Amino acid sequence: MEYQSVFLGLGLALFLIGTAGALVRRTAIVVFLSIEIMLGGVNLVFLTFARSTQSADGAFMVMCIMAVAAVEAAVGLAIFFRMYQKTGSIDVERFNLLKW
Amino acid sequence: MFDYIWLIPVFPLIGVLVNGILGRRLEETNKSSIHWIACSAVGLAFVLTVVTFFQLLALPGPERLVEYVWFEWIRAGDFSVSIAYQIDPLSMVMCLFVTGVGFLIHIYSIGYMLHSEGRYYRYFTYLNLFMFSMINLVLANNFLLMFLGWEGVGMCSYLLIGFWFSNLDNAKAGKKAFITNRVGDFAFLIALFLLMISLGEHGVWSLRFTQVFEHAHLMPQGVVTAVCLLFFIGCTAKSAQIPLYVWLPDAMAGPTPVSALIHAATMVTSGIYFIARSNVLYSMSPLSLQVVAVIGALTAFMAATIALTQNDIKRVLAYSTVSQLGYMFLGLGVGAFSAGIFHVVTHSFFKALLFLCAGSVMHALANEQDMRFMGGLRKKIPVTYITMLLGTLAIAGFPGLSGFFSKDEILWYTFANGHPVLWLIGVITAGMTAFYMFRLIFMTFFNECRASQDVQKHIHESPKSMTVPMTVLAVLSIIGGAIGVPAALGGSNRIEHFLEPVMHHVGGHGHHSVSTEYLLMIISVVIVFIGIGLAYTMYVRKRELPHELATKFQWLYTAMLNKWYVDEIYSLLIVRPLHALSVFLWKGFDVRVIDGAVNGVAHAVGWCGSRLRIIQSGYVQAYAISFLFGAALLVMYSVFALV
């Protein structure tokens, strides 16, 4: 069907935009938003295939992803908050202590 | 009838458990309960042994062999070993004096150890553990359980020699005893395997004494000789014979009651017990008996020569023990197994007595052991003096005392079974024994007191708990010979008849007349009196004589005083090369090769890590990129793999 390729293309575009944003942007919140966009793209692909195969599996997966994303948002924001309290900035380039 | 026999070893074991677990607390709250527990455990074992002994006596001669299987210990295919005890005349004789003398020495230890340094409960725990092992050793009905006891007594000996381990010399003496015994035990184990396999070839998968001896004829002559000689090496270590006797004199580092119990009366006689028990095997191999006899005679002689010049009171007694053990082996070697066991019994009485008296002397003199600083104690500690004199007369072979009968029995059999040279060595040794023992008496109890003024002020007789066991043992040393008065002196040699069912006789002794026996007896008595007289002349009448002799025969005296340099020779030939080899293995192999390999691996991994850590930049987005490429690669791979 025609609408499938449109939705799949849209999903891919969202995913790539999200990826680019996550890799390029420096502000932690924006990186985080970009990841949310990537998840949105993935969700769209899931739903498309769920629709075309007449199965509830994809929709179920999407529900799970959305639940995880919501939790992630809460945890992520708490982390950024602490980062800002500690250093006065949420620039990811400055958090390079994750090494030996 | 003998169903309760397992209780004999279990009583001391209960003592071990109670004192071992609760002893520390008891020592702080109620010190005397420790020795009550320990002594009553051994006392009960003794009473039970006496009861068993009389029950055995009630049985007619041929039926005097009862085996009591407690439970099965090991089973592997057809091979099976049980924790089982054997009641027969030999094991009963051994068990009687082990528990009896052990009980007396436990009581003596109360007085000796109560105010001594070191943990009181630990001492009695070890002593009870020793009794448990020793009873297992003599009552076992198979070689393996006997070996368990054999190792157990060795361990207790080690623990008790090093009882005052805060002094490094004592710890070293314990180590020396243990390691020397390991050498013998190794040979013993090989013999055990050899015996097991060569009997197993004929379908007899058992180490029970009765089974083994019944089927011993199935083994070829060579194997029997090998087994006997290897067992004998084990016995030379345990019973302090050439070449492995060196540990016993050093073992005197332990508390004196321990020297009396373990290193004079009981443990060191287990080698003699073992050969007497295995007399069937040894009778099958004349060569091994010959070796036993020669080693025994040589040890008796050599140890006596060393004892002549020692100044340490306990060392004299230690070498005298080695020498007397040599006599016992001589007796066994000439086929007079009963005579050997007879001497074990009488020796345990008078040698335990002598050690206890020596302990009492040391107790009086603030632990002085050097006889050059003793003297004149006759009036000051009369009980010790009289009992020790009786013990000395007994060991010297004064007619009518216990040592006289057992020693002459051995010498008579040596002569009668055709070993005149060994007999001569034995008789000369008897003379030397009389000499050095009376030298000890004269130096300790006669003349003026050479101790320092401080020590002299505190000389006192030992407490009752020490003098009573000494008195009992003194009485036993006097009358102990009554169990084996030979027919020639109007006795019936009861112990020999009692042991007859167990002993396999080698060679007859009927072809010598009674008059020969009298003659030999007179010769040895005369030599003993010469020895005593010589000691009296040299150490009481003309006291400058020993010094003159020492300067005249300088080299001989120094060699004897330094124990024929045997320790030095062993050190040069065995200890040093082994030590050098160990050092080489440590510094050459262990440090370079093994440690090198281990450290090398660690270094290699570390180097790789130091290179790889460059990748770890810590930038989240850098990680995300590599993550992305990895994911892209995986996707591409799966796509192409599917296509």
XYZ file of C-alpha atoms in Angstrom:
743
model
C 0.000 0.000 0.000
C 1.157 3.492 -0.659
C 0.753 4.998 2.808
C 3.239 2.460 4.189
C 6.235 3.793 2.324
C 5.271 7.328 3.285
C 5.131 6.465 6.956
C 8.301 4.403 6.829
C 10.096 7.254 5.073
C 8.813 9.694 7.691
C 10.010 7.335 10.476
C 13.459 7.075 8.909
C 13.661 10.845 8.513
C 12.716 11.407 12.162
C 15.301 8.843 13.249
C 18.095 10.434 11.212
C 17.194 13.942 12.354
C 17.218 12.741 15.914
C 20.567 11.006 15.446
C 22.162 14.058 13.936
C 20.818 16.224 16.729
C 22.020 13.859 19.422
C 25.498 13.724 17.957
C 25.961 17.340 17.159
C 24.214 19.415 19.771
C 25.986 20.197 23.012
C 23.272 21.081 25.430
C 22.274 18.001 27.323
C 18.562 18.799 27.157
C 18.642 19.161 23.407
C 20.556 15.907 23.070
C 17.876 14.374 25.163
C 15.125 15.858 22.991
C 16.868 14.488 19.913
C 16.804 11.046 21.409
C 13.093 11.443 21.984
C 12.715 12.293 18.295
C 14.611 9.099 17.414
C 12.215 7.145 19.581
C 9.330 8.793 17.809
C 10.674 7.644 14.454
C 11.041 4.103 15.748
C 7.528 4.149 17.161
C 6.157 5.249 13.819
C 7.855 2.338 12.045
C 6.530 -0.078 14.659
C 2.991 1.162 14.241
C 3.197 1.038 10.470
C 4.184 -2.603 10.465
C 1.641 -3.380 13.158
C -1.039 -1.917 10.957
C 0.066 -3.707 7.804
C 0.393 -7.111 9.438
C -2.814 -6.732 11.429
C -0.963 -7.585 14.633
C -1.064 -5.922 18.059
C 2.599 -6.713 18.781
C 3.954 -3.510 17.309
C 1.387 -1.378 19.122
C 2.240 -3.135 22.339
C 5.932 -2.435 21.819
C 5.169 1.206 21.282
C 3.308 1.400 24.537
C 6.348 -0.058 26.281
C 8.714 2.395 24.584
C 6.560 5.324 25.548
C 6.436 4.196 29.147
C 10.230 3.790 29.234
C 10.690 7.166 27.538
C 8.527 8.830 30.178
C 10.579 7.316 32.973
C 13.745 8.252 31.129
C 12.606 11.817 30.958
C 12.092 11.938 34.694
C 15.490 10.354 35.474
C 17.305 12.324 32.792
C 15.958 15.638 33.970
C 16.952 14.832 37.541
C 20.495 14.074 36.344
C 20.702 17.310 34.367
C 19.443 19.198 37.362
C 22.206 17.796 39.527
C 24.752 18.465 36.781
C 23.753 22.060 36.645
C 23.835 22.403 40.433
C 27.345 20.981 40.550
C 29.003 22.736 37.620
C 26.703 25.566 36.547
C 26.393 24.150 33.032
C 24.787 21.288 31.172
C 27.215 21.208 28.281
C 27.929 17.519 27.474
C 31.433 18.351 26.231
C 32.380 19.225 29.780
C 31.373 15.932 31.212
C 34.284 13.837 30.102
C 35.149 12.174 33.396
C 33.845 8.805 32.205
C 37.294 7.503 31.507
C 40.214 5.885 33.263
C 31.125 -59.991 76.175
C 33.585 -57.466 74.795
C 30.947 -55.193 73.306
C 32.001 -52.212 75.387
C 35.596 -52.350 74.144
C 35.148 -49.249 71.973
C 34.775 -47.259 75.174
C 38.486 -47.659 75.978
C 39.625 -45.246 73.244
C 36.456 -43.170 73.495
C 37.004 -42.080 77.113
C 40.202 -40.144 76.302
C 38.482 -38.807 73.173
C 35.713 -37.361 75.343
C 38.434 -35.783 77.474
C 39.938 -34.241 74.337
C 36.612 -32.841 73.196
C 35.596 -31.410 76.567
C 38.965 -29.896 77.361
C 39.642 -28.860 73.780
C 36.359 -27.004 73.349
C 35.632 -25.711 76.844
C 39.176 -25.716 78.223
C 39.911 -22.075 77.662
C 36.913 -21.024 79.694
C 37.553 -23.659 82.353
C 41.115 -22.457 82.765
C 39.931 -19.023 83.759
C 37.106 -20.108 86.024
C 37.948 -23.525 87.419
C 41.445 -24.682 86.603
C 41.354 -27.888 88.608
C 38.384 -29.227 86.646
C 40.666 -29.575 83.610
C 42.889 -32.160 85.221
C 39.919 -33.884 86.843
C 38.409 -34.433 83.412
C 41.675 -35.516 81.786
C 42.756 -37.865 84.577
C 39.374 -39.474 85.022
C 39.128 -40.077 81.267
C 42.396 -42.017 81.291
C 41.588 -43.609 84.640
C 38.307 -44.973 83.298
C 40.091 -46.313 80.228
C 42.545 -48.057 82.542
C 39.827 -49.580 84.705
C 38.033 -50.819 81.629
C 41.259 -52.314 80.302
C 41.807 -54.161 83.573
C 38.265 -55.539 83.433
C 38.771 -56.630 79.838
C 42.083 -58.203 80.756
C 40.507 -60.370 83.443
C 37.702 -61.353 81.117
C 40.311 -62.422 78.588
C 42.162 -64.375 81.254
C 38.973 -66.248 82.024
C 38.883 -67.588 78.487
C 40.868 -70.742 77.679
C 44.185 -70.144 75.906
C 43.316 -70.843 72.270
C 40.151 -68.718 72.361
C 41.948 -65.589 73.485
C 41.372 -63.637 70.299
C 38.304 -61.465 70.069
C 37.670 -58.957 67.316
C 35.103 -56.270 67.810
C 33.975 -54.435 64.684
C 32.633 -51.028 65.596
C 31.758 -49.708 62.140
C 32.992 -49.866 58.592
C 35.449 -47.131 57.737
C 36.462 -47.499 54.096
C 35.017 -49.610 51.327
C 36.383 -49.662 47.786
C 35.350 -52.647 45.718
C 36.452 -55.768 47.533
C 38.742 -53.798 49.802
C 37.301 -52.866 53.134
C 38.647 -51.486 56.390
C 36.728 -51.182 59.616
C 37.200 -49.301 62.814
C 37.635 -52.494 64.736
C 39.521 -53.572 67.805
C 41.321 -56.767 68.542
C 41.532 -58.181 72.039
C 44.320 -60.695 72.374
C 47.167 -61.204 74.851
C 49.567 -58.871 73.028
C 47.178 -55.957 72.632
C 46.043 -56.382 76.235
C 49.579 -56.326 77.630
C 50.320 -53.177 75.648
C 47.040 -51.494 76.503
C 47.393 -52.297 80.199
C 50.699 -50.565 80.644
C 49.874 -47.744 78.218
C 46.738 -46.781 80.121
C 48.250 -47.629 83.516
C 51.495 -45.695 83.138
C 49.570 -43.036 81.234
C 47.193 -42.612 84.151
C 50.050 -42.253 86.642
C 51.775 -39.683 84.462
C 48.540 -37.738 84.044
C 48.387 -37.460 87.815
C 52.048 -36.483 88.007
C 51.434 -33.785 85.396
C 49.006 -32.021 87.719
C 51.776 -31.174 90.152
C 54.332 -30.535 87.455
C 52.304 -28.364 85.099
C 49.882 -26.523 87.386
C 52.095 -23.502 87.897
C 54.103 -23.819 84.725
C 53.868 -21.418 81.836
C 51.859 -22.417 78.792
C 48.190 -23.221 78.504
C 47.105 -25.788 81.070
C 44.061 -27.035 79.154
C 46.066 -27.367 75.965
C 48.575 -29.615 77.688
C 45.915 -32.005 78.964
C 44.053 -31.955 75.674
C 47.191 -33.030 73.830
C 47.954 -35.641 76.475
C 44.468 -37.136 76.182
C 44.682 -37.026 72.415
C 47.908 -38.943 72.717
C 46.238 -41.576 74.887
C 43.422 -41.888 72.353
C 45.870 -42.398 69.471
C 48.047 -44.785 71.419
C 45.096 -46.941 72.462
C 43.989 -47.055 68.830
C 47.500 -48.060 67.866
C 47.680 -51.020 70.225
C 44.070 -52.177 70.007
C 43.546 -51.869 66.236
C 42.739 -55.059 64.415
C 44.051 -53.871 61.063
C 47.134 -52.145 59.718
C 45.330 -49.010 58.620
C 43.713 -48.154 61.936
C 47.041 -48.914 63.573
C 48.681 -46.504 61.154
C 46.100 -43.883 62.107
C 47.130 -44.252 65.730
C 50.762 -44.318 64.657
C 50.394 -40.936 62.948
C 48.270 -39.609 65.773
C 50.907 -40.295 68.399
C 53.518 -38.726 66.113
C 51.457 -35.574 65.859
C 50.869 -35.403 69.622
C 54.568 -35.944 70.153
C 55.272 -32.965 67.896
C 52.712 -30.810 69.662
C 54.018 -31.695 73.108
C 57.740 -31.400 72.338
C 57.043 -27.890 71.151
C 54.651 -27.208 74.021
C 56.724 -24.275 75.220
C 56.986 -23.018 71.679
C 57.857 -19.459 72.629
C 61.421 -20.748 72.903
C 62.584 -21.289 69.337
C 64.796 -24.264 70.259
C 61.779 -26.196 71.535
C 59.857 -25.501 68.364
C 62.841 -26.672 66.339
C 63.108 -29.877 68.360
C 59.447 -30.578 67.658
C 59.977 -29.972 63.981
C 62.986 -32.262 63.919
C 61.020 -35.059 65.572
C 58.150 -34.641 63.176
C 60.253 -34.521 60.018
C 62.401 -37.483 61.056
C 59.227 -39.425 61.691
C 57.891 -38.454 58.283
C 60.866 -40.200 56.690
C 59.993 -43.387 58.515
C 56.281 -43.013 57.905
C 56.921 -42.723 54.206
C 58.640 -46.107 54.189
C 55.854 -47.448 56.378
C 53.226 -46.306 53.894
C 55.055 -47.859 50.960
C 55.225 -51.119 52.869
C 51.520 -50.867 53.550
C 50.713 -50.401 49.858
C 53.058 -53.190 48.882
C 51.425 -55.506 51.377
C 47.951 -54.575 50.250
C 48.696 -55.031 46.552
C 50.658 -58.246 46.834
C 47.938 -59.814 48.961
C 45.269 -58.369 46.696
C 46.803 -60.252 43.792
C 45.735 -63.395 45.573
C 42.269 -62.075 46.241
C 42.859 -61.089 49.861
C 41.756 -57.476 49.875
C 42.109 -56.882 53.552
C 44.493 -55.297 55.992
C 43.144 -57.112 59.035
C 45.962 -58.617 61.037
C 44.368 -62.056 61.233
C 43.636 -62.112 57.490
C 47.055 -60.847 56.491
C 48.944 -63.266 58.703
C 46.778 -66.172 57.623
C 47.519 -65.511 53.955
C 51.086 -64.244 54.347
C 52.459 -67.476 52.882
C 50.928 -66.517 49.517
C 53.424 -63.696 49.087
C 56.802 -64.399 47.514
C 59.830 -64.349 49.802
C 61.319 -61.214 48.259
C 58.156 -59.193 48.756
C 57.899 -60.264 52.391
C 61.488 -59.190 53.000
C 60.872 -55.853 51.276
C 57.707 -55.268 53.284
C 59.428 -56.188 56.543
C 62.438 -53.970 55.892
C 60.289 -51.004 54.865
C 58.132 -51.445 57.947
C 61.314 -51.610 59.964
C 62.435 -48.240 58.591
C 59.155 -46.866 59.905
C 59.919 -48.498 63.246
C 63.429 -47.034 63.379
C 61.933 -43.568 63.133
C 59.190 -44.113 65.667
C 61.317 -46.127 68.075
C 64.483 -44.080 67.663
C 66.926 -46.571 66.174
C 69.926 -46.055 63.905
C 69.746 -44.240 61.522
C 66.687 -42.211 62.538
C 67.193 -41.961 66.308
C 68.442 -38.358 66.239
C 65.111 -36.795 67.121
C 64.654 -38.485 70.490
C 67.398 -36.719 72.483
C 66.168 -33.373 71.166
C 62.615 -34.314 72.063
C 63.583 -33.757 75.694
C 62.724 -30.104 75.064
C 59.144 -30.968 75.997
C 57.776 -31.014 79.542
C 59.273 -33.850 81.590
C 56.029 -35.845 82.068
C 55.744 -35.852 78.288
C 59.267 -37.220 78.000
C 58.282 -39.898 80.472
C 55.031 -40.864 78.834
C 55.667 -40.423 75.132
C 59.409 -40.502 74.669
C 60.221 -43.250 77.130
C 57.332 -45.450 78.158
C 54.769 -45.704 75.409
C 55.062 -44.092 71.997
C 58.637 -45.069 71.278
C 57.792 -48.688 72.029
C 55.176 -48.789 69.280
C 57.836 -49.917 66.803
C 58.573 -52.907 69.009
C 54.871 -53.579 69.367
C 54.485 -53.422 65.616
C 57.221 -55.950 64.908
C 55.939 -58.235 67.648
C 52.470 -57.939 66.139
C 53.812 -58.731 62.674
C 56.001 -61.525 63.952
C 54.449 -63.862 61.388
C 55.788 -61.706 58.550
C 59.184 -61.238 60.155
C 59.537 -64.940 60.904
C 59.094 -65.610 57.203
C 62.083 -63.441 56.371
C 65.267 -64.350 58.283
C 67.141 -61.524 56.567
C 64.880 -58.848 57.984
C 65.118 -60.368 61.453
C 68.887 -60.298 61.123
C 68.755 -56.632 60.191
C 66.493 -55.879 63.147
C 68.846 -57.652 65.537
C 71.999 -55.983 64.235
C 70.484 -52.503 64.171
C 69.106 -53.042 67.650
C 72.445 -54.151 69.077
C 74.358 -51.347 67.364
C 71.887 -48.738 68.571
C 72.005 -50.097 72.101
C 75.785 -49.884 72.083
C 76.172 -46.528 70.391
C 73.527 -44.744 72.439
C 75.118 -46.104 75.610
C 78.519 -44.700 74.634
C 76.962 -41.285 74.091
C 75.114 -41.462 77.404
C 78.421 -41.980 79.214
C 79.509 -38.373 78.778
C 76.326 -36.299 78.662
C 75.817 -33.754 81.414
C 72.155 -32.974 80.870
C 70.123 -35.238 83.153
C 67.311 -35.663 80.645
C 69.701 -36.305 77.788
C 71.350 -39.145 79.665
C 67.924 -40.662 80.143
C 67.054 -40.045 76.494
C 70.119 -41.889 75.241
C 69.456 -44.587 77.777
C 65.965 -44.916 76.270
C 67.430 -45.240 72.784
C 69.814 -47.847 74.114
C 67.077 -49.837 75.866
C 64.919 -49.706 72.746
C 67.903 -51.180 70.951
C 67.796 -54.073 73.420
C 64.164 -54.650 72.619
C 64.868 -54.760 68.902
C 67.740 -57.103 69.582
C 65.284 -59.378 71.377
C 62.811 -59.201 68.501
C 65.558 -59.732 65.949
C 66.732 -62.978 67.516
C 63.170 -64.252 67.495
C 62.406 -63.726 71.172
C 59.296 -61.642 70.579
C 57.857 -62.241 74.036
C 61.129 -61.228 75.654
C 61.064 -57.986 73.655
C 57.540 -57.210 74.835
C 58.501 -58.164 78.390
C 61.293 -55.627 78.270
C 58.882 -53.042 76.837
C 56.681 -53.480 79.888
C 59.414 -53.399 82.535
C 61.188 -50.576 80.717
C 58.012 -48.533 80.697
C 57.877 -48.846 84.485
C 61.437 -47.926 85.336
C 62.072 -45.449 82.546
C 58.855 -43.566 83.242
C 59.916 -43.592 86.884
C 63.385 -42.257 86.060
C 61.972 -39.444 83.974
C 59.461 -38.523 86.635
C 62.251 -38.464 89.198
C 64.373 -36.318 86.901
C 61.383 -34.006 86.610
C 61.126 -33.927 90.384
C 64.836 -33.065 90.656
C 64.387 -30.261 88.138
C 61.318 -29.109 90.030
C 63.423 -28.850 93.179
C 66.282 -27.045 91.438
C 64.359 -24.372 89.530
C 64.434 -26.306 86.242
C 68.175 -26.915 86.299
C 69.028 -29.785 83.922
C 72.805 -29.770 84.047
C 74.108 -32.414 86.447
C 77.289 -30.400 87.019
C 75.154 -27.982 89.030
C 73.447 -30.636 91.112
C 74.740 -32.915 93.828
C 74.038 -33.623 97.466
C 70.292 -33.892 97.034
C 70.077 -37.225 98.877
C 68.987 -35.712 102.164
C 67.019 -32.834 100.748
C 64.588 -34.717 98.530
C 64.594 -38.226 100.024
C 61.511 -39.623 98.259
C 62.903 -38.663 94.872
C 66.273 -40.092 95.834
C 64.946 -43.465 96.939
C 62.569 -43.928 94.022
C 65.192 -42.867 91.513
C 67.737 -45.209 93.062
C 65.269 -48.073 92.711
C 64.601 -47.141 89.091
C 68.328 -47.004 88.424
C 68.899 -50.389 90.027
C 66.081 -51.780 87.902
C 67.449 -50.408 84.622
C 70.995 -51.432 85.491
C 69.793 -54.986 85.935
C 70.312 -55.453 89.651
C 69.387 -59.084 90.415
C 65.783 -59.491 91.452
C 64.494 -56.220 90.032
C 62.377 -56.043 86.909
C 65.076 -54.911 84.489
C 67.261 -57.823 85.432
C 64.747 -60.436 84.295
C 63.737 -58.798 81.047
C 67.246 -57.818 80.002
C 68.676 -61.216 80.817
C 65.826 -62.869 78.978
C 66.815 -60.957 75.846
C 70.527 -61.647 76.291
C 69.858 -65.318 76.966
C 67.786 -65.705 73.795
C 70.413 -63.801 71.833
C 73.028 -66.290 72.950
C 70.805 -69.370 72.740
C 69.599 -68.554 69.207
C 73.181 -68.346 68.008
C 74.301 -64.733 68.015
C 77.300 -64.689 70.394
C 78.693 -61.430 68.951
C 75.443 -59.587 69.469
C 75.277 -61.102 72.954
C 78.712 -59.694 73.724
C 77.659 -56.243 72.533
C 74.564 -56.530 74.681
C 76.517 -57.487 77.780
C 79.026 -54.671 77.343
C 76.120 -52.296 76.871
C 74.608 -53.591 80.093
C 77.831 -52.657 81.872
C 77.798 -49.191 80.323
C 74.148 -48.788 81.281
C 74.982 -49.516 84.899
C 77.880 -47.067 84.714
C 76.100 -44.088 83.228
C 72.973 -44.561 85.309
C 74.973 -44.618 88.520
C 77.036 -41.713 87.276
C 73.709 -39.871 87.064
C 72.780 -40.918 90.607
C 76.139 -39.973 92.059
C 76.338 -36.646 90.275
C 72.806 -35.718 91.292
C 72.383 -37.008 94.798
C 75.877 -37.465 96.266
C 78.767 -35.193 97.262
C 78.270 -31.503 97.881
C 75.577 -29.385 96.284
C 76.955 -27.355 93.372
C 73.824 -25.326 92.688
C 73.903 -21.575 93.233
C 73.000 -20.197 96.670
C 69.677 -18.822 95.450
C 68.603 -22.169 94.085
C 69.817 -24.060 97.155
C 67.535 -22.059 99.404
C 64.457 -23.230 97.550
C 65.184 -26.938 97.279
C 62.024 -28.760 98.321
C 60.390 -32.135 97.867
C 57.718 -32.269 95.168
C 53.989 -32.278 95.991
C 52.052 -35.485 96.672
C 50.560 -35.608 93.169
C 54.114 -36.125 91.901
C 55.600 -38.371 94.585
C 52.693 -40.816 94.684
C 52.954 -41.820 90.987
C 56.715 -42.085 91.485
C 56.250 -44.417 94.434
C 53.756 -46.575 92.557
C 56.115 -46.836 89.601
C 59.007 -47.634 91.935
C 57.028 -50.532 93.389
C 56.183 -51.705 89.873
C 59.849 -51.446 88.883
C 60.724 -53.771 91.743
C 58.014 -56.377 91.355
C 57.337 -55.962 87.619
C 59.843 -58.678 86.820
C 57.681 -61.234 88.570
C 55.553 -61.670 85.463
C 58.511 -63.115 83.596
C 60.803 -64.985 85.965
C 62.521 -67.610 83.799
C 62.222 -71.292 84.524
C 65.897 -71.490 85.397
C 65.269 -69.274 88.412
C 62.262 -71.218 89.570
C 59.650 -69.011 87.912
C 57.192 -69.942 85.219
C 57.691 -67.011 82.836
C 54.019 -66.181 82.846
C 54.202 -63.407 80.270
C 55.761 -65.686 77.697
C 53.041 -68.288 78.163
C 50.414 -65.613 78.097
C 51.747 -64.223 74.819
C 52.311 -67.626 73.268
C 49.105 -67.727 71.158
C 50.168 -64.529 69.368
C 53.847 -65.276 68.877
C 55.309 -67.342 66.138
C 58.453 -68.967 67.440
C 61.701 -68.788 65.547
C 64.452 -71.220 66.354
C 64.470 -73.377 69.421
C 66.313 -72.576 72.560
C 66.293 -75.955 74.186
C 69.729 -76.960 73.062
C 71.539 -75.015 75.727
C 71.701 -76.276 79.235
C 70.440 -74.497 82.307
C 74.013 -74.174 83.532
C 74.869 -72.055 80.493
C 71.958 -69.833 81.379
C 73.268 -69.469 84.937
C 76.737 -68.697 83.644
C 75.502 -65.989 81.291
C 73.421 -64.527 84.057
C 76.417 -64.395 86.379
C 78.570 -62.796 83.694
C 76.078 -60.013 83.080
C 75.545 -59.451 86.810
C 79.304 -59.222 87.350
C 79.620 -56.735 84.504
C 76.780 -54.674 85.923
C 78.537 -54.573 89.314
C 81.791 -53.566 87.647
C 79.915 -50.714 85.983
C 78.417 -49.580 89.281
C 81.780 -49.846 91.050
C 83.501 -47.880 88.331
C 80.913 -45.141 88.581
C 81.358 -45.066 92.358
C 85.128 -44.767 92.029
C 84.983 -42.078 89.388
C 82.215 -39.898 90.757
C 82.437 -40.356 94.541
C 85.866 -41.616 95.583
C 88.393 -40.191 93.117
C 86.579 -37.377 91.495
C 89.547 -36.074 89.546
C 89.586 -39.324 87.557
C 86.937 -38.422 84.939
C 88.803 -35.238 84.132
C 92.109 -37.092 83.807
C 90.538 -39.682 81.533
C 88.931 -36.982 79.443
C 92.260 -35.255 78.880
C 94.003 -38.556 78.237
C 91.525 -39.722 75.607
C 90.732 -36.260 74.373
C 89.409 -37.204 70.917
C 87.287 -40.076 72.195
C 85.761 -37.915 74.906
C 84.978 -35.032 72.560
C 83.478 -37.385 70.005
C 81.224 -38.967 72.629
C 80.324 -35.626 74.158
C 79.336 -34.406 70.704
C 77.244 -37.512 70.095
C 79.708 -38.942 67.551
C 78.925 -35.871 65.412
C 75.945 -37.703 63.939
C 73.832 -34.563 63.861
C 76.637 -32.718 62.106
C 77.099 -35.527 59.582
C 73.374 -35.633 58.847
C 73.369 -31.910 58.536
C 76.239 -32.055 56.061
C 74.985 -35.005 54.019
C 71.244 -34.525 54.023
C 69.992 -31.315 55.565
C 72.397 -28.913 53.833
C 72.017 -30.377 50.294
C 68.239 -30.453 50.716
C 68.335 -26.919 52.002
C 70.485 -25.818 49.069
C 68.108 -27.540 46.659
C 65.164 -25.809 48.281
C 66.878 -22.462 48.061
C 67.601 -23.105 44.397
C 63.993 -24.094 43.739
C 62.824 -21.020 45.582
C 65.123 -18.432 44.061
C 65.784 -20.125 40.739
C 62.503 -21.750 39.845
C 59.790 -20.238 41.984
C 60.874 -16.631 41.783
C 62.084 -16.619 38.175
C 59.861 -19.083 36.342
C 56.585 -19.250 38.237
C 56.477 -15.704 39.562
C 57.929 -14.526 36.229
C 55.120 -16.180 34.283
C 52.434 -14.785 36.544
C 53.877 -11.282 36.582
C 54.559 -11.473 32.824
C 50.903 -12.128 32.068
C 49.920 -9.239 34.285
C 52.427 -6.932 32.567
C 51.207 -7.922 29.092
C 47.608 -7.252 30.007
C 48.597 -3.952 31.581
C 50.460 -2.856 28.472
C 47.488 -3.661 26.239
C 45.274 -1.702 28.570
C 47.535 1.343 28.493
C 47.278 1.358 24.683
C 43.547 0.759 24.614
C 42.684 3.447 27.136
C 43.336 6.114 24.481
C 39.980 5.189 22.969
C 38.258 6.042 26.228
C 37.968 9.806 25.790
C 35.081 10.283 28.186
C 33.023 12.286 25.647
C 29.491 10.960 25.542
C 28.962 11.923 21.955
C 32.130 10.219 20.803
C 30.780 7.048 22.346
C 27.466 7.639 20.649
C 29.171 7.868 17.252
C 31.013 4.620 17.702
C 27.763 3.134 18.892
C 26.063 4.338 15.748
C 28.754 2.902 13.482
C 28.625 -0.385 15.308
C 24.870 -0.558 14.958
C 25.121 0.377 11.260
C 27.689 -2.392 10.726
C 25.452 -4.944 12.425
C 22.473 -3.874 10.335
C 24.507 -4.096 7.153
C 25.790 -7.483 8.087
C 22.322 -8.823 8.790
C 20.960 -7.328 5.591
C 23.711 -8.843 3.437
C 23.577 -12.108 5.321
C 19.882 -12.349 4.641
C 20.366 -11.530 0.968
